[in-house]
Short mmCIF file of C-alpha atoms in Angstrom, two decimals:
data_model
loop_
_atom_site.label_atom_id
_atom_site.label_comp_id
_atom_site.label_asym_id
_atom_site.label_seq_id
_atom_site.Cartn_x
_atom_site.Cartn_y
_atom_site.Cartn_z
CA MET A 1 0.94 -26.09 -0.19
CA ARG A 2 -2.06 -25.74 2.09
CA GLY A 3 -5.01 -27.63 1.13
CA GLU A 4 -7.66 -24.92 1.89
CA GLU A 5 -10.48 -23.46 0.21
CA ARG A 6 -10.20 -21.68 -2.98
CA ARG A 7 -12.86 -19.11 -4.22
CA GLY A 8 -13.79 -19.21 -7.87
CA PHE A 9 -11.00 -21.21 -9.38
CA PRO A 10 -11.00 -24.95 -8.37
CA HIS A 11 -8.61 -26.36 -10.80
CA SER A 12 -5.31 -24.23 -10.74
CA SER A 13 -2.30 -25.34 -8.87
CA PRO A 14 1.12 -23.51 -8.88
CA LEU A 15 3.48 -24.25 -11.82
CA THR A 16 6.37 -25.21 -9.34
CA PRO A 17 5.88 -26.69 -6.00
CA HIS A 18 6.76 -24.36 -3.09
CA GLN A 19 5.80 -23.38 0.49
CA ILE A 20 2.84 -20.83 0.57
CA MET A 21 3.37 -18.13 3.10
CA GLY A 22 1.14 -15.09 3.81
CA LEU A 23 1.28 -11.55 4.16
CA ALA A 24 4.57 -10.24 5.21
CA LYS A 25 4.90 -7.87 8.32
CA ARG A 26 6.50 -4.60 7.14
CA ILE A 27 9.36 -2.79 8.03
CA ILE A 28 9.14 0.97 7.40
CA PRO A 29 12.07 3.38 7.98
CA CYS A 30 10.60 6.85 8.88
CA LEU A 31 12.23 10.05 7.53
CA ASP A 32 11.63 13.21 9.72
CA VAL A 33 11.96 16.06 7.11
CA THR A 34 12.35 19.55 7.97
CA ASP A 35 13.76 22.31 5.46
CA GLY A 36 14.51 19.67 2.98
CA ARG A 37 16.60 17.56 5.21
CA VAL A 38 16.06 14.33 7.42
CA VAL A 39 16.46 15.00 11.03
CA LYS A 40 15.90 13.05 14.10
CA GLY A 41 15.64 14.32 17.63
CA VAL A 42 14.60 13.01 20.96
CA ASN A 43 11.10 13.88 22.00
CA PHE A 44 11.20 16.75 19.27
CA VAL A 45 14.20 18.32 20.52
CA ALA A 46 17.94 18.20 19.63
CA LEU A 47 17.44 17.45 16.08
CA ARG A 48 20.51 15.90 14.28
CA ASP A 49 20.90 16.35 10.59
CA ALA A 50 20.77 12.81 8.86
CA GLY A 51 21.00 13.62 5.45
CA ASP A 52 19.22 14.24 2.14
CA PRO A 53 15.80 12.49 1.73
CA VAL A 54 16.20 11.37 -1.76
CA GLU A 55 19.62 9.74 -0.99
CA ILE A 56 18.37 8.10 2.27
CA ALA A 57 15.20 6.89 0.36
CA ARG A 58 17.14 4.98 -2.39
CA ARG A 59 19.29 3.54 0.10
CA TYR A 60 16.40 2.07 2.12
CA ASP A 61 14.75 1.06 -0.98
CA GLU A 62 17.89 -0.79 -2.05
CA GLN A 63 17.98 -2.55 1.48
CA GLY A 64 14.58 -4.01 0.93
CA ALA A 65 12.29 -1.39 2.85
CA ASP A 66 8.68 -2.41 2.49
CA GLU A 67 7.49 1.33 2.46
CA LEU A 68 8.69 4.62 3.30
CA THR A 69 7.18 7.22 5.60
CA PHE A 70 7.98 10.94 5.49
CA LEU A 71 7.01 13.26 8.18
CA ASP A 72 7.19 16.82 7.35
CA ILE A 73 7.97 18.65 10.49
CA THR A 74 8.89 21.97 8.90
CA ALA A 75 8.03 24.77 11.15
CA SER A 76 8.07 27.80 8.73
CA SER A 77 5.37 28.21 6.17
CA ASP A 78 7.67 29.30 3.63
CA ASN A 79 9.40 25.78 3.23
CA ARG A 80 6.13 23.76 3.33
CA GLY A 81 6.32 23.10 -0.47
CA LEU A 82 9.64 21.46 -0.35
CA ILE A 83 8.21 18.32 0.79
CA LEU A 84 6.30 18.16 -2.45
CA HIS A 85 9.51 18.46 -4.63
CA ILE A 86 11.13 15.77 -2.34
CA ILE A 87 8.22 13.35 -2.93
CA GLU A 88 8.17 13.99 -6.64
CA GLU A 89 11.85 13.18 -6.68
CA VAL A 90 11.63 9.96 -4.56
CA ALA A 91 8.50 8.68 -6.52
CA ALA A 92 10.34 8.85 -9.67
CA GLN A 93 13.36 6.61 -8.53
CA VAL A 94 11.81 4.58 -5.62
CA PHE A 95 9.00 2.10 -6.71
CA ILE A 96 7.65 1.12 -3.27
CA PRO A 97 4.67 2.71 -1.19
CA LEU A 98 5.30 6.10 0.13
CA THR A 99 3.26 7.70 3.03
CA VAL A 100 3.55 11.50 3.75
CA GLY A 101 2.38 13.27 6.97
CA GLY A 102 2.76 16.40 8.72
CA GLY A 103 0.78 19.49 8.28
CA VAL A 104 -2.32 17.82 6.36
CA ARG A 105 -5.21 20.13 7.38
CA ALA A 106 -7.68 19.77 4.39
CA VAL A 107 -8.68 17.31 1.57
CA ASP A 108 -6.89 19.67 -0.67
CA ASP A 109 -3.48 18.99 1.11
CA VAL A 110 -4.33 15.21 0.66
CA ARG A 111 -4.77 15.81 -3.07
CA ARG A 112 -1.66 17.67 -3.49
CA LEU A 113 0.54 14.94 -1.75
CA LEU A 114 -1.23 12.19 -3.73
CA ASN A 115 -0.51 14.23 -6.92
CA ALA A 116 3.35 14.81 -5.83
CA GLY A 117 3.48 10.78 -5.79
CA ALA A 118 2.50 9.81 -2.27
CA ASP A 119 0.62 6.69 -1.83
CA LYS A 120 -0.84 7.41 1.36
CA VAL A 121 -1.27 10.41 3.56
CA GLY A 122 -1.08 10.62 7.39
CA ILE A 123 -3.51 12.85 9.10
CA ASN A 124 -2.73 13.73 12.69
CA THR A 125 -3.68 16.88 14.73
CA ALA A 126 -6.35 17.64 11.99
CA ALA A 127 -8.06 14.33 12.48
CA VAL A 128 -8.90 15.52 16.10
CA SER A 129 -9.81 19.15 15.29
CA ASN A 130 -11.83 17.92 12.49
CA PRO A 131 -12.52 14.39 12.24
CA GLN A 132 -14.87 14.92 9.38
CA LEU A 133 -11.81 15.34 7.17
CA VAL A 134 -11.01 11.68 7.73
CA ALA A 135 -14.36 10.73 6.38
CA ASP A 136 -14.16 13.20 3.59
CA ALA A 137 -10.53 12.30 2.57
CA SER A 138 -11.40 8.66 2.59
CA SER A 139 -14.49 8.96 0.43
CA ARG A 140 -12.96 11.11 -2.06
CA PHE A 141 -9.58 9.22 -2.41
CA GLY A 142 -10.20 5.81 -0.75
CA SER A 143 -9.59 4.45 2.75
CA GLN A 144 -6.63 2.74 1.41
CA CYS A 145 -4.60 6.01 1.19
CA ILE A 146 -5.71 7.50 4.58
CA VAL A 147 -3.45 6.66 7.53
CA VAL A 148 -4.39 8.43 10.78
CA ALA A 149 -1.51 8.93 12.92
CA ILE A 150 -2.04 8.89 16.62
CA ASP A 151 0.28 10.32 19.21
CA ALA A 152 -0.31 8.56 22.42
CA LYS A 153 1.05 8.96 26.00
CA GLN A 154 0.19 7.03 29.06
CA VAL A 155 -2.01 9.01 31.53
CA SER A 156 -2.60 6.26 34.21
CA VAL A 157 -0.41 5.60 37.01
CA ALA A 158 0.92 2.79 38.63
CA GLY A 159 -1.95 0.58 40.37
CA GLU A 160 -4.54 2.09 37.98
CA PRO A 161 -5.74 0.29 34.66
CA LEU A 162 -3.58 1.30 31.76
CA CYS A 163 -4.84 4.29 29.87
CA TRP A 164 -3.33 6.41 27.07
CA HIS A 165 -4.46 9.68 25.89
CA VAL A 166 -4.17 11.13 22.27
CA PHE A 167 -1.88 14.04 22.22
CA THR A 168 -1.63 16.63 19.41
CA HIS A 169 0.67 19.60 18.44
CA GLY A 170 3.70 17.55 18.61
CA GLY A 171 2.99 15.85 21.98
CA ARG A 172 2.21 18.99 23.76
CA LYS A 173 -1.57 19.16 24.18
CA ASP A 174 -3.65 16.24 25.69
CA THR A 175 -6.95 16.08 23.96
CA GLY A 176 -8.26 13.93 26.56
CA LEU A 177 -9.40 11.29 24.05
CA ASP A 178 -8.86 7.71 24.88
CA ALA A 179 -6.26 6.41 22.26
CA VAL A 180 -7.97 2.90 21.90
CA ALA A 181 -11.47 4.54 21.65
CA TRP A 182 -10.05 7.22 19.09
CA ALA A 183 -8.55 4.41 17.11
CA LYS A 184 -11.83 2.72 16.68
CA ASN A 185 -13.56 5.95 15.99
CA MET A 186 -11.09 6.64 13.21
CA GLU A 187 -11.41 3.20 11.83
CA GLN A 188 -15.31 3.83 11.56
CA ARG A 189 -14.76 7.13 9.89
CA GLY A 190 -12.62 5.57 7.14
CA ALA A 191 -8.99 5.44 8.06
CA GLY A 192 -7.29 2.57 6.45
CA GLU A 193 -4.66 2.15 8.71
CA ILE A 194 -3.32 3.62 11.95
CA LEU A 195 0.26 4.75 12.56
CA LEU A 196 0.43 4.61 16.39
CA THR A 197 3.30 6.50 18.06
CA SER A 198 4.20 6.20 21.88
CA MET A 199 5.19 9.75 23.01
CA ASP A 200 6.72 8.26 26.08
CA ARG A 201 9.05 6.11 24.04
CA ASP A 202 9.67 8.22 20.77
CA GLY A 203 13.35 8.62 20.60
CA THR A 204 14.21 6.80 23.71
CA LYS A 205 15.50 3.66 22.10
CA ILE A 206 13.98 1.46 25.05
CA GLY A 207 11.53 -0.19 22.66
CA PHE A 208 7.94 -0.05 21.49
CA ASN A 209 5.10 0.66 24.37
CA LEU A 210 3.82 -3.02 23.69
CA ASP A 211 0.76 -2.51 26.11
CA LEU A 212 -0.45 0.37 24.02
CA THR A 213 0.30 -1.28 20.59
CA ARG A 214 -1.53 -4.47 21.49
CA ALA A 215 -4.44 -2.78 23.09
CA VAL A 216 -4.84 -0.78 19.72
CA ALA A 217 -3.97 -3.52 17.35
CA ASP A 218 -6.33 -5.85 19.03
CA ALA A 219 -9.09 -3.33 19.06
CA VAL A 220 -9.32 -2.38 15.41
CA GLY A 221 -9.73 -4.41 12.22
CA ILE A 222 -7.33 -2.37 10.20
CA PRO A 223 -3.53 -2.82 10.07
CA VAL A 224 -1.77 -0.90 12.86
CA ILE A 225 1.95 0.46 12.38
CA ALA A 226 3.87 0.62 15.66
CA SER A 227 6.18 3.64 16.10
CA GLY A 228 8.30 5.33 18.85
CA GLY A 229 11.25 3.78 21.02
CA VAL A 230 13.02 1.30 18.57
CA GLY A 231 16.61 0.93 19.88
CA ASN A 232 17.60 -2.51 18.68
CA LEU A 233 16.21 -5.35 16.44
CA ASP A 234 14.40 -7.33 19.44
CA HIS A 235 12.17 -4.28 19.63
CA LEU A 236 10.97 -4.66 16.18
CA VAL A 237 10.35 -8.57 16.69
CA ASP A 238 8.54 -7.58 20.08
CA GLY A 239 6.47 -5.04 18.11
CA VAL A 240 5.16 -7.79 16.01
CA LEU A 241 5.08 -10.98 18.24
CA LYS A 242 3.96 -9.17 21.51
CA GLY A 243 2.50 -5.99 20.35
CA HIS A 244 0.72 -7.58 17.59
CA ALA A 245 1.45 -4.77 15.08
CA ASP A 246 1.13 -5.25 11.20
CA ALA A 247 4.11 -3.14 10.56
CA VAL A 248 7.02 -1.68 12.43
CA LEU A 249 8.25 1.89 11.95
CA ALA A 250 11.84 3.11 12.97
CA ALA A 251 14.10 5.70 12.20
CA SER A 252 17.37 6.23 14.08
CA ILE A 253 18.39 2.60 13.97
CA PHE A 254 18.48 2.78 10.25
CA HIS A 255 19.67 6.60 9.77
CA TYR A 256 22.91 6.27 11.73
CA GLY A 257 23.90 2.82 10.08
CA GLU A 258 23.35 0.82 13.41
CA TYR A 259 21.50 -1.74 11.35
CA SER A 260 20.45 -2.08 7.77
CA VAL A 261 16.86 -2.83 6.76
CA GLU A 262 18.04 -6.13 5.46
CA GLN A 263 19.61 -7.03 8.68
CA ALA A 264 16.34 -6.09 10.57
CA LYS A 265 14.41 -8.28 8.25
CA ARG A 266 16.85 -11.18 8.41
CA TYR A 267 16.52 -11.12 12.38
CA MET A 268 12.77 -11.01 12.11
CA ALA A 269 12.59 -13.99 9.93
CA GLN A 270 14.98 -15.76 12.18
CA HIS A 271 12.30 -15.11 14.97
CA GLY A 272 9.48 -16.72 12.91
CA ILE A 273 8.19 -13.50 11.41
CA GLU A 274 7.04 -13.39 7.85
CA VAL A 275 9.02 -10.75 5.96
CA ARG A 276 9.74 -9.70 2.36
CA LEU A 277 13.42 -10.89 1.83
CA MET B 1 8.07 4.66 -31.36
CA SER B 2 5.47 2.49 -29.25
CA SER B 3 3.10 4.28 -27.09
CA ILE B 4 1.45 3.32 -23.88
CA ALA B 5 -1.78 5.15 -22.80
CA VAL B 6 -2.19 5.24 -19.20
CA VAL B 7 -6.10 6.08 -18.80
CA ASP B 8 -6.72 8.96 -16.44
CA TYR B 9 -10.25 9.20 -14.96
CA GLY B 10 -9.43 10.93 -11.75
CA MET B 11 -9.05 7.92 -9.62
CA GLY B 12 -5.73 8.04 -7.73
CA ASN B 13 -2.13 8.38 -8.44
CA LEU B 14 -1.45 7.88 -12.09
CA ARG B 15 2.05 9.59 -11.57
CA SER B 16 3.47 6.37 -10.16
CA VAL B 17 2.29 4.05 -12.90
CA ALA B 18 3.62 6.59 -15.36
CA LYS B 19 6.96 7.02 -13.54
CA ALA B 20 7.41 3.39 -13.37
CA LEU B 21 6.60 2.60 -16.79
CA GLU B 22 9.03 5.53 -18.00
CA HIS B 23 11.76 3.78 -15.79
CA VAL B 24 11.38 0.49 -17.49
CA ALA B 25 10.39 1.54 -20.98
CA PRO B 26 12.58 4.59 -21.71
CA ASP B 27 12.03 4.31 -25.52
CA ALA B 28 8.27 4.18 -25.29
CA ARG B 29 6.08 7.21 -25.40
CA ILE B 30 3.88 7.31 -22.02
CA VAL B 31 0.75 9.31 -22.12
CA VAL B 32 -1.67 9.90 -19.34
CA THR B 33 -4.74 10.67 -20.58
CA SER B 34 -8.62 10.92 -20.41
CA ASP B 35 -8.85 11.45 -24.24
CA ALA B 36 -10.93 8.52 -25.77
CA SER B 37 -9.05 8.98 -29.15
CA GLU B 38 -5.64 9.05 -27.63
CA ILE B 39 -6.43 5.63 -25.90
CA ALA B 40 -7.68 4.21 -28.89
CA GLN B 41 -4.54 5.07 -30.79
CA ALA B 42 -2.12 3.90 -28.42
CA ASP B 43 -0.19 0.80 -28.81
CA ARG B 44 -0.93 -0.40 -25.41
CA VAL B 45 -3.26 0.59 -22.70
CA VAL B 46 -2.88 0.61 -18.76
CA PHE B 47 -5.94 1.11 -16.89
CA PRO B 48 -4.91 1.81 -13.25
CA GLY B 49 -6.99 3.23 -10.56
CA VAL B 50 -7.34 3.13 -6.64
CA GLY B 51 -10.47 4.32 -4.51
CA ALA B 52 -13.88 3.17 -4.62
CA MET B 53 -15.89 1.37 -7.56
CA PRO B 54 -19.05 3.52 -7.61
CA GLU B 55 -16.75 6.81 -8.10
CA CYS B 56 -14.62 4.76 -10.51
CA MET B 57 -17.78 3.79 -12.81
CA ARG B 58 -19.26 7.35 -12.52
CA GLU B 59 -15.99 8.94 -13.75
CA LEU B 60 -15.58 6.68 -16.51
CA GLU B 61 -19.15 7.66 -17.53
CA VAL B 62 -18.71 11.43 -16.95
CA ARG B 63 -15.52 11.36 -19.35
CA GLY B 64 -17.17 9.15 -21.84
CA LEU B 65 -14.51 6.36 -21.54
CA ARG B 66 -16.61 3.25 -21.22
CA GLN B 67 -16.78 2.47 -24.71
CA VAL B 68 -13.26 2.79 -25.74
CA LEU B 69 -12.15 1.00 -22.76
CA VAL B 70 -14.36 -1.95 -23.68
CA GLU B 71 -13.05 -1.77 -27.18
CA VAL B 72 -9.35 -1.50 -26.53
CA ALA B 73 -9.69 -4.37 -23.84
CA GLN B 74 -10.69 -6.62 -26.88
CA THR B 75 -7.96 -5.33 -29.19
CA LYS B 76 -4.61 -4.14 -27.57
CA PRO B 77 -2.28 -5.29 -24.89
CA PHE B 78 -4.19 -4.17 -21.87
CA LEU B 79 -2.88 -4.09 -18.16
CA GLY B 80 -5.58 -3.52 -15.50
CA ILE B 81 -4.26 -2.57 -12.18
CA CYS B 82 -6.14 -2.77 -8.73
CA LEU B 83 -9.31 -0.99 -9.26
CA GLY B 84 -8.63 -1.21 -13.02
CA MET B 85 -8.88 -5.01 -12.70
CA GLN B 86 -12.12 -5.06 -10.68
CA ALA B 87 -13.58 -2.76 -13.19
CA LEU B 88 -13.38 -5.08 -15.79
CA PHE B 89 -15.72 -7.48 -14.35
CA GLU B 90 -19.79 -7.60 -14.27
CA PHE B 91 -20.38 -6.52 -10.72
CA SER B 92 -18.98 -5.36 -7.59
CA GLU B 93 -20.20 -5.56 -3.90
CA GLU B 94 -18.71 -2.01 -3.45
CA GLY B 95 -21.69 0.01 -3.96
CA ASN B 96 -23.47 -2.81 -5.63
CA VAL B 97 -22.60 -1.46 -9.20
CA ALA B 98 -22.15 -2.98 -12.47
CA GLY B 99 -18.67 -2.85 -13.95
CA LEU B 100 -17.57 -2.74 -17.52
CA GLY B 101 -18.48 -6.47 -17.96
CA VAL B 102 -15.45 -7.23 -20.21
CA LEU B 103 -14.75 -10.29 -18.00
CA PRO B 104 -17.10 -12.57 -16.35
CA GLY B 105 -17.12 -12.59 -12.51
CA LYS B 106 -17.69 -10.35 -9.61
CA VAL B 107 -16.00 -8.21 -7.05
CA ARG B 108 -16.62 -9.22 -3.41
CA LEU B 109 -15.68 -7.61 -0.01
CA PHE B 110 -13.35 -9.86 1.92
CA PRO B 111 -15.64 -11.48 4.75
CA ILE B 112 -14.46 -9.60 7.73
CA GLU B 113 -15.74 -12.05 10.29
CA ALA B 114 -14.24 -14.90 8.57
CA MET B 115 -10.69 -13.35 8.19
CA HIS B 116 -8.36 -15.61 10.36
CA ASP B 117 -5.10 -17.11 9.60
CA THR B 118 -4.39 -20.94 10.38
CA GLN B 119 -3.28 -19.92 14.12
CA GLY B 120 -6.44 -18.19 14.61
CA GLN B 121 -4.91 -14.67 14.25
CA ARG B 122 -7.19 -11.97 13.08
CA LEU B 123 -6.39 -10.90 9.50
CA LYS B 124 -6.83 -7.04 8.90
CA VAL B 125 -8.88 -5.67 6.11
CA PRO B 126 -7.73 -3.73 3.90
CA HIS B 127 -5.40 -6.29 2.83
CA ILE B 128 -2.27 -4.02 2.89
CA GLY B 129 1.41 -5.15 2.28
CA TRP B 130 3.53 -7.59 0.52
CA ASN B 131 2.03 -10.90 -0.27
CA GLU B 132 2.97 -14.00 -2.47
CA VAL B 133 1.58 -14.15 -5.98
CA HIS B 134 1.44 -17.76 -7.18
CA GLN B 135 1.42 -18.14 -10.74
CA ALA B 136 -1.36 -20.46 -12.09
CA VAL B 137 -0.44 -20.36 -15.57
CA SER B 138 2.65 -19.64 -17.96
CA HIS B 139 2.20 -16.10 -19.27
CA PRO B 140 4.81 -13.52 -21.08
CA LEU B 141 3.90 -11.12 -18.28
CA TRP B 142 5.44 -13.57 -15.78
CA ASN B 143 8.92 -13.85 -17.71
CA GLY B 144 11.67 -13.58 -15.31
CA ILE B 145 9.62 -13.25 -12.15
CA THR B 146 9.91 -16.12 -9.59
CA ASN B 147 6.70 -17.88 -8.92
CA GLY B 148 5.63 -16.81 -5.50
CA ALA B 149 7.26 -13.49 -5.62
CA ARG B 150 6.00 -10.86 -3.44
CA PHE B 151 3.88 -7.99 -4.69
CA TYR B 152 2.40 -4.98 -2.79
CA PHE B 153 -1.33 -5.09 -2.32
CA VAL B 154 -3.83 -2.47 -0.82
CA HIS B 155 -7.43 -3.53 -1.11
CA SER B 156 -10.53 -4.56 0.63
CA TYR B 157 -12.41 -6.22 -2.16
CA TYR B 158 -11.21 -9.12 -4.44
CA VAL B 159 -12.32 -10.54 -7.72
CA GLU B 160 -14.15 -13.78 -7.94
CA ALA B 161 -13.70 -14.98 -11.50
CA GLY B 162 -16.69 -16.44 -13.43
CA ASN B 163 -14.29 -18.58 -15.20
CA PRO B 164 -11.40 -20.51 -13.41
CA GLU B 165 -9.49 -20.31 -16.81
CA LEU B 166 -9.07 -16.74 -16.14
CA VAL B 167 -6.92 -17.08 -13.29
CA ALA B 168 -3.41 -16.17 -14.00
CA ALA B 169 -2.11 -16.16 -10.44
CA PHE B 170 -3.69 -16.59 -6.77
CA THR B 171 -2.81 -15.08 -3.34
CA HIS B 172 -3.80 -16.32 -0.12
CA TYR B 173 -5.63 -13.97 2.52
CA PRO B 174 -6.65 -16.40 4.10
CA PHE B 175 -8.28 -18.15 1.20
CA ALA B 176 -7.02 -18.35 -2.16
CA PHE B 177 -8.14 -15.46 -4.53
CA ALA B 178 -7.50 -14.35 -8.07
CA CYS B 179 -4.75 -11.63 -7.88
CA ALA B 180 -4.20 -11.62 -11.59
CA VAL B 181 -6.51 -12.66 -14.59
CA ALA B 182 -5.53 -13.06 -17.98
CA ARG B 183 -7.57 -13.62 -21.45
CA ASN B 184 -6.12 -13.11 -24.71
CA ASN B 185 -4.93 -9.31 -24.75
CA ILE B 186 -6.02 -8.74 -21.34
CA PHE B 187 -3.89 -8.95 -18.06
CA ALA B 188 -4.96 -7.49 -15.01
CA VAL B 189 -3.81 -7.63 -11.51
CA GLN B 190 -4.90 -6.75 -7.90
CA PHE B 191 -1.59 -5.81 -6.56
CA HIS B 192 0.38 -2.64 -7.58
CA PRO B 193 3.14 -3.41 -10.01
CA GLU B 194 4.41 0.14 -9.91
CA LYS B 195 4.98 -0.07 -6.22
CA SER B 196 6.16 -3.74 -6.11
CA GLN B 197 10.03 -2.86 -6.58
CA ALA B 198 12.10 -5.04 -8.72
CA ALA B 199 9.27 -7.89 -9.29
CA GLY B 200 6.62 -5.19 -10.22
CA LEU B 201 8.85 -3.31 -12.49
CA LYS B 202 9.86 -6.82 -14.31
CA LEU B 203 6.14 -7.21 -14.93
CA LEU B 204 5.85 -3.77 -16.29
CA ALA B 205 8.73 -4.07 -18.42
CA ASN B 206 7.20 -7.40 -19.84
CA PHE B 207 3.97 -5.64 -20.51
CA ALA B 208 5.77 -2.91 -22.41
CA GLU B 209 7.10 -5.58 -24.78
CA TRP B 210 4.10 -7.70 -24.98
CA ASN B 211 2.37 -8.31 -28.13
CA GLY B 212 -0.88 -9.17 -26.51
CA MET B 213 -0.65 -12.99 -27.25
CA ALA B 214 -1.32 -15.06 -24.03
CA SER B 215 1.32 -17.83 -25.29
CA ASN B 216 4.96 -17.60 -24.41
CA LEU B 217 5.58 -18.72 -27.80
CA GLY B 218 3.51 -16.08 -29.49
#
């Protein structure tokens, strides 16, 4: 084991000698849920049914997923409550952290999701329209359960310094906010984590936007989850090693059975990344 | 039928703790409660919690739970989780508040400026994710759990035990801190067993059968 500082207990040693590793990088399958079903589209169009959320959640848990993220993309308000039932059902069977986002507008929405069994709640559009919500939710429930989701799109053109703006409303509206500055702002207001999605890459399967990921991950002191664009296992490795992400999120490569979560973890471990196996 | 009280004081998601206990101990009666007499009557007590320490202590005060918690922490198999571990100590840097003072020691913020791994990479705070739990003592609650198994953490503050004999396990981030403490009938963990899949469920199953004696032979 490493001979390093210990605080508050100079005597103890492990019962059996083994190598001490550090915090594992997380692999997080993402389930986009609409009207009670998991779907996946490219740039929010051409949604394709991927199955029952509870069944899929159980499968990923068995494969060793470190967490699960559910994004409620239900359009009609009639079916808004469905996500609560799904989370309740998943939380009774799957004992890993669950993050739920989509349509969170008020502290009361956060409370409802946490009570249903979510461990963390993602706030996206509402963080822009009402940044105080992040501060309020974080001081009420603790920053550890507040994930600010940032959808970023590159706005600089070739030859200019790289610049990304925060987009809302499913990527349709440019807020004019600089994504890196916004991430720092959200950290100061009490976000516990940043879920960073590259709108340019989402659904394209050409890999994370590594410049964007690194720019944000290096700028903030809270963990950053990279999202958008994963098409193969090298992309996950790059997200951590080149993008400096603390966790990587992917959807379609897992949903359609191209790779299992376990395969992804073994591949990352082969590339020197610490994972939970 | 044995009963396990999960202390409800308005801090965080108790459903997952209760669900995980129901999963591992289908024959036990799991009660999520803020009623002091129900807590006092239970065979075992779980004291969970996420959120901030000042609110935690305020809620315990408002609900009149301070005294019963101090009592049962001395008499019954008692499991503190996350904030429920931190609250057992004398003092927390989070809001500079006094805790229950059941165990000696204090709760400190990770030193943001000093958070670097051996390669010089910045370590993020909160400490979120799966880290290794290195068992420092033999204990019934570790039965069947591999030394070094990963558990799920999410916290910005850590316990600095006032007595090294309390430490039941440690985790490196980037220095070794006490991620589990044990004394007599008390076992308390910084990580979330209810969110730590197989290893976490095993720990909860061990707790559901624990007689409150620190020795494996007890």
